[in-house]
Amino acid sequence: MRKERVALVTGANKGIGLEIARQLAQAGIHVIIGARDEGRGRAAVDVLAAQGLVADYLRVDLDDLPSAEAAAIRIKAEHGKLDILVNNAGIFDFADGPPGAASIDAVRRVMEVNFIGTLAVTQAMLPLLRQAPAGRIVNVSSSLGSLTLNGDPASIYYSQRFIGYNASKAALNLLTIQLAEELRDTPITVNSVSPGFVKTDLTGRGILTPEEGAKCPVQYALAGEENGSFVEADGKTPW
Ligand code: NAP
């Protein structure tokens, strides 16, 4: 068994996830690129290798839950534990929208991936996180998942009516709260971390680069006395 800290980052083949993987690898963590497509996952490993960084690939598809169980079996065999789980994979669907008009299929897809898929990956990895001396779970959330900001007419997020996406991130935040409580007697911490508004394929626009957006999730993946919180770069976000 290897001794170094091991991290699994889901949706790590591009965007914020690839940057989280890169920054964790730079910090000396043994990174596993979780991706649903083998070609895209291995291409990400090659991108990091070209920068002198070593990473592995494992197929983790949030739409195919046995893939998470198979990944856990592989991680157990090779490492015996998992120190860091970054639940980054997520989707946005343009057929989403306000409650009165959003496509139900789109809402279901977004909830399935962003919430149920993430919950299932977390359950699959939990026994391995329990084997680590100080497990860290980072749920990559969004200010759009803040019930407080959704209900605050003064908030810049007030007008962003995506019932599926926003509900999926609010549900993810509930996972953070309940899991942190469930694990309170263990060294594992669980936090929701918002990367900010990042220009990726998911948004098509944004203020931050993926490199900038990855910084806060990486910070909480590496350290973190914080537990059961919803945070972003400039402090705590209201639930
Ligand atoms: P992105 O560039 O579109 O990357 C999304 C990643 O998730 C890709 O690797 C994608 O893989 C993967 N993914 C999608 N469905 C999956 C599935 N079923 N199983 C496994 N992986 C899957 O988007 P991003 O902006 O970096 O988003 C990363 C996370 O940050 C998401 O959870 C998003 O909600 C969150 N976030 C983003 C922003 C922002 O401003 N960008 C703000 C707040 C929160 P494929 O390449 O195979 O599709």
CSV table of C-alpha atoms and ligand atoms in Angstrom, one decimal:
chain,number,residue,atom,x,y,z
A,1,MET,CA,0.0,0.0,0.0
A,2,ARG,CA,1.2,3.5,-0.8
A,3,LYS,CA,1.5,6.0,2.0
A,4,GLU,CA,0.6,9.3,0.3
A,5,ARG,CA,-2.7,11.1,0.5
A,6,VAL,CA,-5.1,9.9,-2.2
A,7,ALA,CA,-7.9,12.1,-3.8
A,8,LEU,CA,-10.7,11.2,-6.1
A,9,VAL,CA,-12.1,14.1,-8.1
A,10,THR,CA,-15.3,13.4,-10.0
A,11,GLY,CA,-15.9,15.2,-13.4
A,12,ALA,CA,-12.1,15.8,-13.5
A,13,ASN,CA,-11.6,15.6,-17.2
A,14,LYS,CA,-12.2,19.3,-17.8
A,15,GLY,CA,-13.3,22.6,-16.3
A,16,ILE,CA,-13.0,23.2,-12.6
A,17,GLY,CA,-12.6,19.5,-11.9
A,18,LEU,CA,-9.5,19.2,-14.0
A,19,GLU,CA,-8.0,22.3,-12.3
A,20,ILE,CA,-8.8,20.9,-8.9
A,21,ALA,CA,-7.0,17.7,-9.9
A,22,ARG,CA,-4.0,19.6,-11.2
A,23,GLN,CA,-3.7,21.8,-8.0
A,24,LEU,CA,-4.1,18.7,-5.7
A,25,ALA,CA,-1.4,16.9,-7.7
A,26,GLN,CA,0.8,19.9,-7.4
A,27,ALA,CA,0.3,19.8,-3.7
A,28,GLY,CA,1.7,16.3,-3.6
A,29,ILE,CA,-1.6,14.4,-3.5
A,30,HIS,CA,-2.0,11.2,-5.5
A,31,VAL,CA,-4.9,12.2,-7.7
A,32,ILE,CA,-7.4,9.9,-9.4
A,33,ILE,CA,-9.2,11.5,-12.3
A,34,GLY,CA,-12.9,10.4,-12.1
A,35,ALA,CA,-14.5,10.7,-15.5
A,36,ARG,CA,-17.5,9.0,-17.2
A,37,ASP,CA,-15.7,8.7,-20.5
A,38,GLU,CA,-12.5,6.7,-20.6
A,39,GLY,CA,-11.1,8.6,-23.6
A,40,ARG,CA,-11.7,12.0,-21.9
A,41,GLY,CA,-10.4,10.8,-18.6
A,42,ARG,CA,-7.2,9.4,-20.0
A,43,ALA,CA,-6.7,12.6,-22.0
A,44,ALA,CA,-6.9,14.5,-18.8
A,45,VAL,CA,-4.2,12.2,-17.3
A,46,ASP,CA,-2.1,13.1,-20.3
A,47,VAL,CA,-2.6,16.8,-19.8
A,48,LEU,CA,-1.3,16.5,-16.3
A,49,ALA,CA,1.5,14.3,-17.3
A,50,ALA,CA,2.6,16.9,-19.9
A,51,GLN,CA,3.0,19.2,-16.9
A,52,GLY,CA,5.0,16.7,-14.9
A,53,LEU,CA,2.1,15.6,-12.7
A,54,VAL,CA,1.1,12.0,-12.1
A,55,ALA,CA,-2.5,11.0,-12.0
A,56,ASP,CA,-4.6,7.9,-12.4
A,57,TYR,CA,-7.9,7.5,-14.2
A,58,LEU,CA,-11.0,5.6,-13.0
A,59,ARG,CA,-14.4,5.5,-14.6
A,60,VAL,CA,-16.9,7.2,-12.4
A,61,ASP,CA,-20.2,7.9,-14.1
A,62,LEU,CA,-22.9,9.5,-11.9
A,63,ASP,CA,-25.5,8.1,-14.2
A,64,ASP,CA,-24.1,4.5,-13.8
A,65,LEU,CA,-23.9,3.9,-10.1
A,66,PRO,CA,-22.1,0.5,-10.3
A,67,SER,CA,-19.2,2.4,-11.8
A,68,ALA,CA,-18.7,4.2,-8.4
A,69,GLU,CA,-18.7,0.8,-6.6
A,70,ALA,CA,-16.2,-0.6,-9.1
A,71,ALA,CA,-14.0,2.5,-8.6
A,72,ALA,CA,-14.2,2.0,-4.8
A,73,ILE,CA,-13.0,-1.6,-5.2
A,74,ARG,CA,-10.1,-0.5,-7.3
A,75,ILE,CA,-9.1,2.3,-4.8
A,76,LYS,CA,-9.3,-0.2,-1.9
A,77,ALA,CA,-7.1,-2.7,-3.7
A,78,GLU,CA,-4.5,-0.1,-4.7
A,79,HIS,CA,-4.5,2.3,-1.7
A,80,GLY,CA,-6.6,0.8,1.1
A,81,LYS,CA,-8.1,4.3,1.8
A,82,LEU,CA,-9.3,7.5,0.3
A,83,ASP,CA,-8.2,10.8,1.9
A,84,ILE,CA,-10.1,13.3,-0.2
A,85,LEU,CA,-13.3,13.1,-2.2
A,86,VAL,CA,-14.1,16.1,-4.3
A,87,ASN,CA,-17.7,15.7,-5.6
A,88,ASN,CA,-17.3,18.1,-8.5
A,89,ALA,CA,-19.1,16.4,-11.4
A,90,GLY,CA,-22.3,18.2,-12.3
A,91,ILE,CA,-24.5,19.3,-15.2
A,92,PHE,CA,-26.7,22.2,-16.2
A,93,ASP,CA,-29.5,21.7,-18.6
A,94,PHE,CA,-30.8,24.5,-20.9
A,95,ALA,CA,-34.3,23.1,-20.7
A,96,ASP,CA,-34.3,23.9,-17.0
A,97,GLY,CA,-35.9,27.2,-16.0
A,98,PRO,CA,-38.5,28.7,-13.6
A,99,PRO,CA,-40.9,26.3,-11.8
A,100,GLY,CA,-43.8,27.1,-14.1
A,101,ALA,CA,-41.9,26.4,-17.3
A,102,ALA,CA,-38.9,24.1,-16.7
A,103,SER,CA,-38.8,20.8,-18.5
A,104,ILE,CA,-39.6,18.0,-16.0
A,105,ASP,CA,-37.1,15.7,-17.9
A,106,ALA,CA,-34.4,18.3,-17.5
A,107,VAL,CA,-35.1,18.8,-13.8
A,108,ARG,CA,-35.0,15.0,-13.3
A,109,ARG,CA,-31.7,14.7,-15.2
A,110,VAL,CA,-30.1,17.5,-13.2
A,111,MET,CA,-31.3,16.1,-9.9
A,112,GLU,CA,-30.2,12.6,-10.8
A,113,VAL,CA,-26.7,13.6,-11.6
A,114,ASN,CA,-26.0,16.5,-9.3
A,115,PHE,CA,-27.7,15.1,-6.2
A,116,ILE,CA,-28.5,11.4,-6.4
A,117,GLY,CA,-25.3,10.5,-8.4
A,118,THR,CA,-23.2,12.5,-5.9
A,119,LEU,CA,-24.9,10.9,-3.0
A,120,ALA,CA,-24.2,7.4,-4.5
A,121,VAL,CA,-20.6,8.2,-5.1
A,122,THR,CA,-20.2,9.4,-1.6
A,123,GLN,CA,-21.8,6.3,-0.2
A,124,ALA,CA,-19.5,4.1,-2.3
A,125,MET,CA,-16.4,6.0,-1.1
A,126,LEU,CA,-17.4,6.4,2.6
A,127,PRO,CA,-15.8,3.1,3.8
A,128,LEU,CA,-12.5,4.2,2.2
A,129,LEU,CA,-12.7,7.7,3.7
A,130,ARG,CA,-13.2,6.1,7.1
A,131,GLN,CA,-9.8,4.4,6.6
A,132,ALA,CA,-8.0,7.7,6.1
A,133,PRO,CA,-6.6,9.5,9.1
A,134,ALA,CA,-8.4,12.8,8.3
A,135,GLY,CA,-10.9,12.3,5.4
A,136,ARG,CA,-12.1,15.4,3.5
A,137,ILE,CA,-15.3,15.6,1.4
A,138,VAL,CA,-15.8,18.7,-0.7
A,139,ASN,CA,-19.1,19.1,-2.4
A,140,VAL,CA,-18.8,21.6,-5.2
A,141,SER,CA,-21.9,23.6,-4.8
A,142,SER,CA,-23.2,26.9,-6.0
A,143,SER,CA,-24.6,30.1,-4.6
A,144,LEU,CA,-27.6,29.2,-6.7
A,145,GLY,CA,-28.2,26.4,-4.1
A,146,SER,CA,-28.6,28.9,-1.3
A,147,LEU,CA,-32.3,29.1,-0.2
A,148,THR,CA,-31.5,32.4,1.5
A,149,LEU,CA,-30.1,34.0,-1.7
A,150,ASN,CA,-32.9,32.5,-3.9
A,151,GLY,CA,-35.4,34.3,-1.6
A,152,ASP,CA,-33.5,37.6,-1.3
A,153,PRO,CA,-34.6,40.2,-3.9
A,154,ALA,CA,-31.4,42.1,-3.2
A,155,SER,CA,-29.3,39.1,-4.2
A,156,ILE,CA,-27.7,38.9,-7.7
A,157,TYR,CA,-28.9,35.3,-7.7
A,158,TYR,CA,-32.5,36.2,-7.1
A,159,SER,CA,-33.3,36.4,-10.8
A,160,GLN,CA,-31.5,33.1,-11.7
A,161,ARG,CA,-34.6,30.8,-11.7
A,162,PHE,CA,-33.4,27.3,-12.6
A,163,ILE,CA,-35.6,25.1,-10.4
A,164,GLY,CA,-33.7,21.9,-11.3
A,165,TYR,CA,-30.2,23.1,-11.0
A,166,ASN,CA,-30.8,25.3,-7.9
A,167,ALA,CA,-32.7,22.5,-6.2
A,168,SER,CA,-30.0,20.0,-7.0
A,169,LYS,CA,-27.4,22.3,-5.3
A,170,ALA,CA,-29.7,23.0,-2.3
A,171,ALA,CA,-30.1,19.2,-2.0
A,172,LEU,CA,-26.3,18.8,-2.2
A,173,ASN,CA,-26.0,21.3,0.6
A,174,LEU,CA,-28.4,19.3,2.7
A,175,LEU,CA,-26.2,16.3,2.1
A,176,THR,CA,-23.3,18.4,3.5
A,177,ILE,CA,-25.3,19.3,6.6
A,178,GLN,CA,-26.6,15.8,7.3
A,179,LEU,CA,-23.4,13.9,6.5
A,180,ALA,CA,-21.2,16.2,8.6
A,181,GLU,CA,-23.6,15.5,11.5
A,182,GLU,CA,-23.6,11.7,10.8
A,183,LEU,CA,-19.8,11.7,10.8
A,184,ARG,CA,-19.3,14.1,13.7
A,185,ASP,CA,-17.5,11.5,15.8
A,186,THR,CA,-15.0,10.7,13.0
A,187,PRO,CA,-12.1,12.8,11.7
A,188,ILE,CA,-13.9,13.2,8.3
A,189,THR,CA,-15.1,16.7,7.4
A,190,VAL,CA,-17.8,17.6,4.9
A,191,ASN,CA,-18.2,21.0,3.3
A,192,SER,CA,-20.1,22.6,0.5
A,193,VAL,CA,-17.7,24.9,-1.5
A,194,SER,CA,-18.8,27.3,-4.2
A,195,PRO,CA,-16.2,28.0,-6.8
A,196,GLY,CA,-17.6,31.3,-7.9
A,197,PHE,CA,-18.8,32.2,-11.4
A,198,VAL,CA,-16.3,30.4,-13.6
A,199,LYS,CA,-16.0,30.3,-17.4
A,200,THR,CA,-16.4,26.7,-18.4
A,201,ASP,CA,-18.4,24.6,-20.8
A,202,LEU,CA,-21.2,24.5,-18.2
A,203,THR,CA,-21.6,28.3,-18.1
A,204,GLY,CA,-20.2,29.4,-21.4
A,205,ARG,CA,-19.2,32.6,-19.6
A,206,GLY,CA,-18.0,33.6,-16.2
A,207,ILE,CA,-15.8,36.0,-14.2
A,208,LEU,CA,-13.2,33.5,-13.0
A,209,THR,CA,-10.9,31.1,-14.8
A,210,PRO,CA,-11.1,27.4,-13.9
A,211,GLU,CA,-7.7,27.8,-12.2
A,212,GLU,CA,-9.1,30.6,-10.0
A,213,GLY,CA,-12.4,28.7,-9.4
A,214,ALA,CA,-10.5,25.6,-8.2
A,215,LYS,CA,-8.6,27.4,-5.5
A,216,CYS,CA,-11.3,27.4,-2.8
A,217,PRO,CA,-12.4,23.7,-3.3
A,218,VAL,CA,-8.7,22.7,-3.2
A,219,GLN,CA,-8.1,24.7,0.0
A,220,TYR,CA,-10.9,22.8,1.8
A,221,ALA,CA,-9.8,19.5,0.3
A,222,LEU,CA,-6.3,20.0,1.7
A,223,ALA,CA,-6.9,21.4,5.1
A,224,GLY,CA,-10.1,22.4,6.8
A,225,GLU,CA,-10.9,22.6,10.4
A,226,GLU,CA,-14.2,23.8,8.9
A,227,ASN,CA,-16.9,21.2,9.0
A,228,GLY,CA,-20.6,21.2,7.8
A,229,SER,CA,-20.2,24.6,6.2
A,230,PHE,CA,-21.1,26.3,3.0
A,231,VAL,CA,-18.2,28.5,1.9
A,232,GLU,CA,-16.8,30.4,-1.0
A,233,ALA,CA,-13.6,32.4,-1.6
A,234,ASP,CA,-14.7,35.4,0.4
A,235,GLY,CA,-16.3,33.6,3.3
A,236,LYS,CA,-19.4,31.7,4.3
A,237,THR,CA,-22.4,31.6,2.1
A,238,PRO,CA,-25.9,31.5,3.7
A,239,TRP,CA,-27.7,28.2,3.5
B,1,NAP,P1,-17.9,21.5,-16.9
B,1,NAP,O1,-16.7,22.1,-17.5
B,1,NAP,O2,-19.1,21.3,-17.8
B,1,NAP,O3,-17.5,20.1,-16.2
B,1,NAP,C1,-18.4,19.3,-15.7
B,1,NAP,C2,-17.8,17.9,-15.4
B,1,NAP,O4,-18.7,17.0,-14.9
B,1,NAP,C3,-17.2,17.3,-16.7
B,1,NAP,O5,-16.0,16.6,-16.4
B,1,NAP,C4,-18.3,16.3,-17.1
B,1,NAP,O6,-17.9,15.2,-17.9
B,1,NAP,C5,-18.7,15.8,-15.7
B,1,NAP,N1,-20.0,15.1,-15.7
B,1,NAP,C6,-21.2,15.5,-16.2
B,1,NAP,N2,-22.1,14.5,-16.1
B,1,NAP,C7,-21.4,13.5,-15.5
B,1,NAP,C8,-21.8,12.2,-15.1
B,1,NAP,N3,-23.0,11.7,-15.3
B,1,NAP,N4,-20.9,11.4,-14.5
B,1,NAP,C9,-19.6,11.8,-14.3
B,1,NAP,N5,-19.2,13.1,-14.7
B,1,NAP,C10,-20.1,13.9,-15.2
B,1,NAP,O7,-18.5,22.4,-15.7
B,1,NAP,P2,-17.8,23.1,-14.5
B,1,NAP,O8,-18.2,24.5,-14.5
B,1,NAP,O9,-16.3,22.8,-14.4
B,1,NAP,O10,-18.6,22.4,-13.3
B,1,NAP,C11,-18.0,21.7,-12.3
B,1,NAP,C12,-18.8,21.7,-11.0
B,1,NAP,O11,-18.8,23.1,-10.5
B,1,NAP,C13,-20.3,21.4,-11.2
B,1,NAP,O12,-20.8,20.6,-10.1
B,1,NAP,C14,-21.0,22.7,-11.3
B,1,NAP,O13,-22.4,22.6,-10.9
B,1,NAP,C15,-20.2,23.5,-10.3
B,1,NAP,N6,-20.3,24.9,-10.4
B,1,NAP,C16,-19.8,25.6,-11.5
B,1,NAP,C17,-19.9,27.0,-11.5
B,1,NAP,C18,-19.4,27.8,-12.7
B,1,NAP,O14,-19.5,29.0,-12.7
B,1,NAP,N7,-18.8,27.1,-13.7
B,1,NAP,C19,-20.4,27.7,-10.4
B,1,NAP,C20,-20.9,27.0,-9.3
B,1,NAP,C21,-20.8,25.6,-9.3
B,1,NAP,P3,-18.1,15.2,-19.5
B,1,NAP,O15,-16.9,15.9,-20.0
B,1,NAP,O16,-18.0,13.7,-19.8
B,1,NAP,O17,-19.4,15.8,-19.8
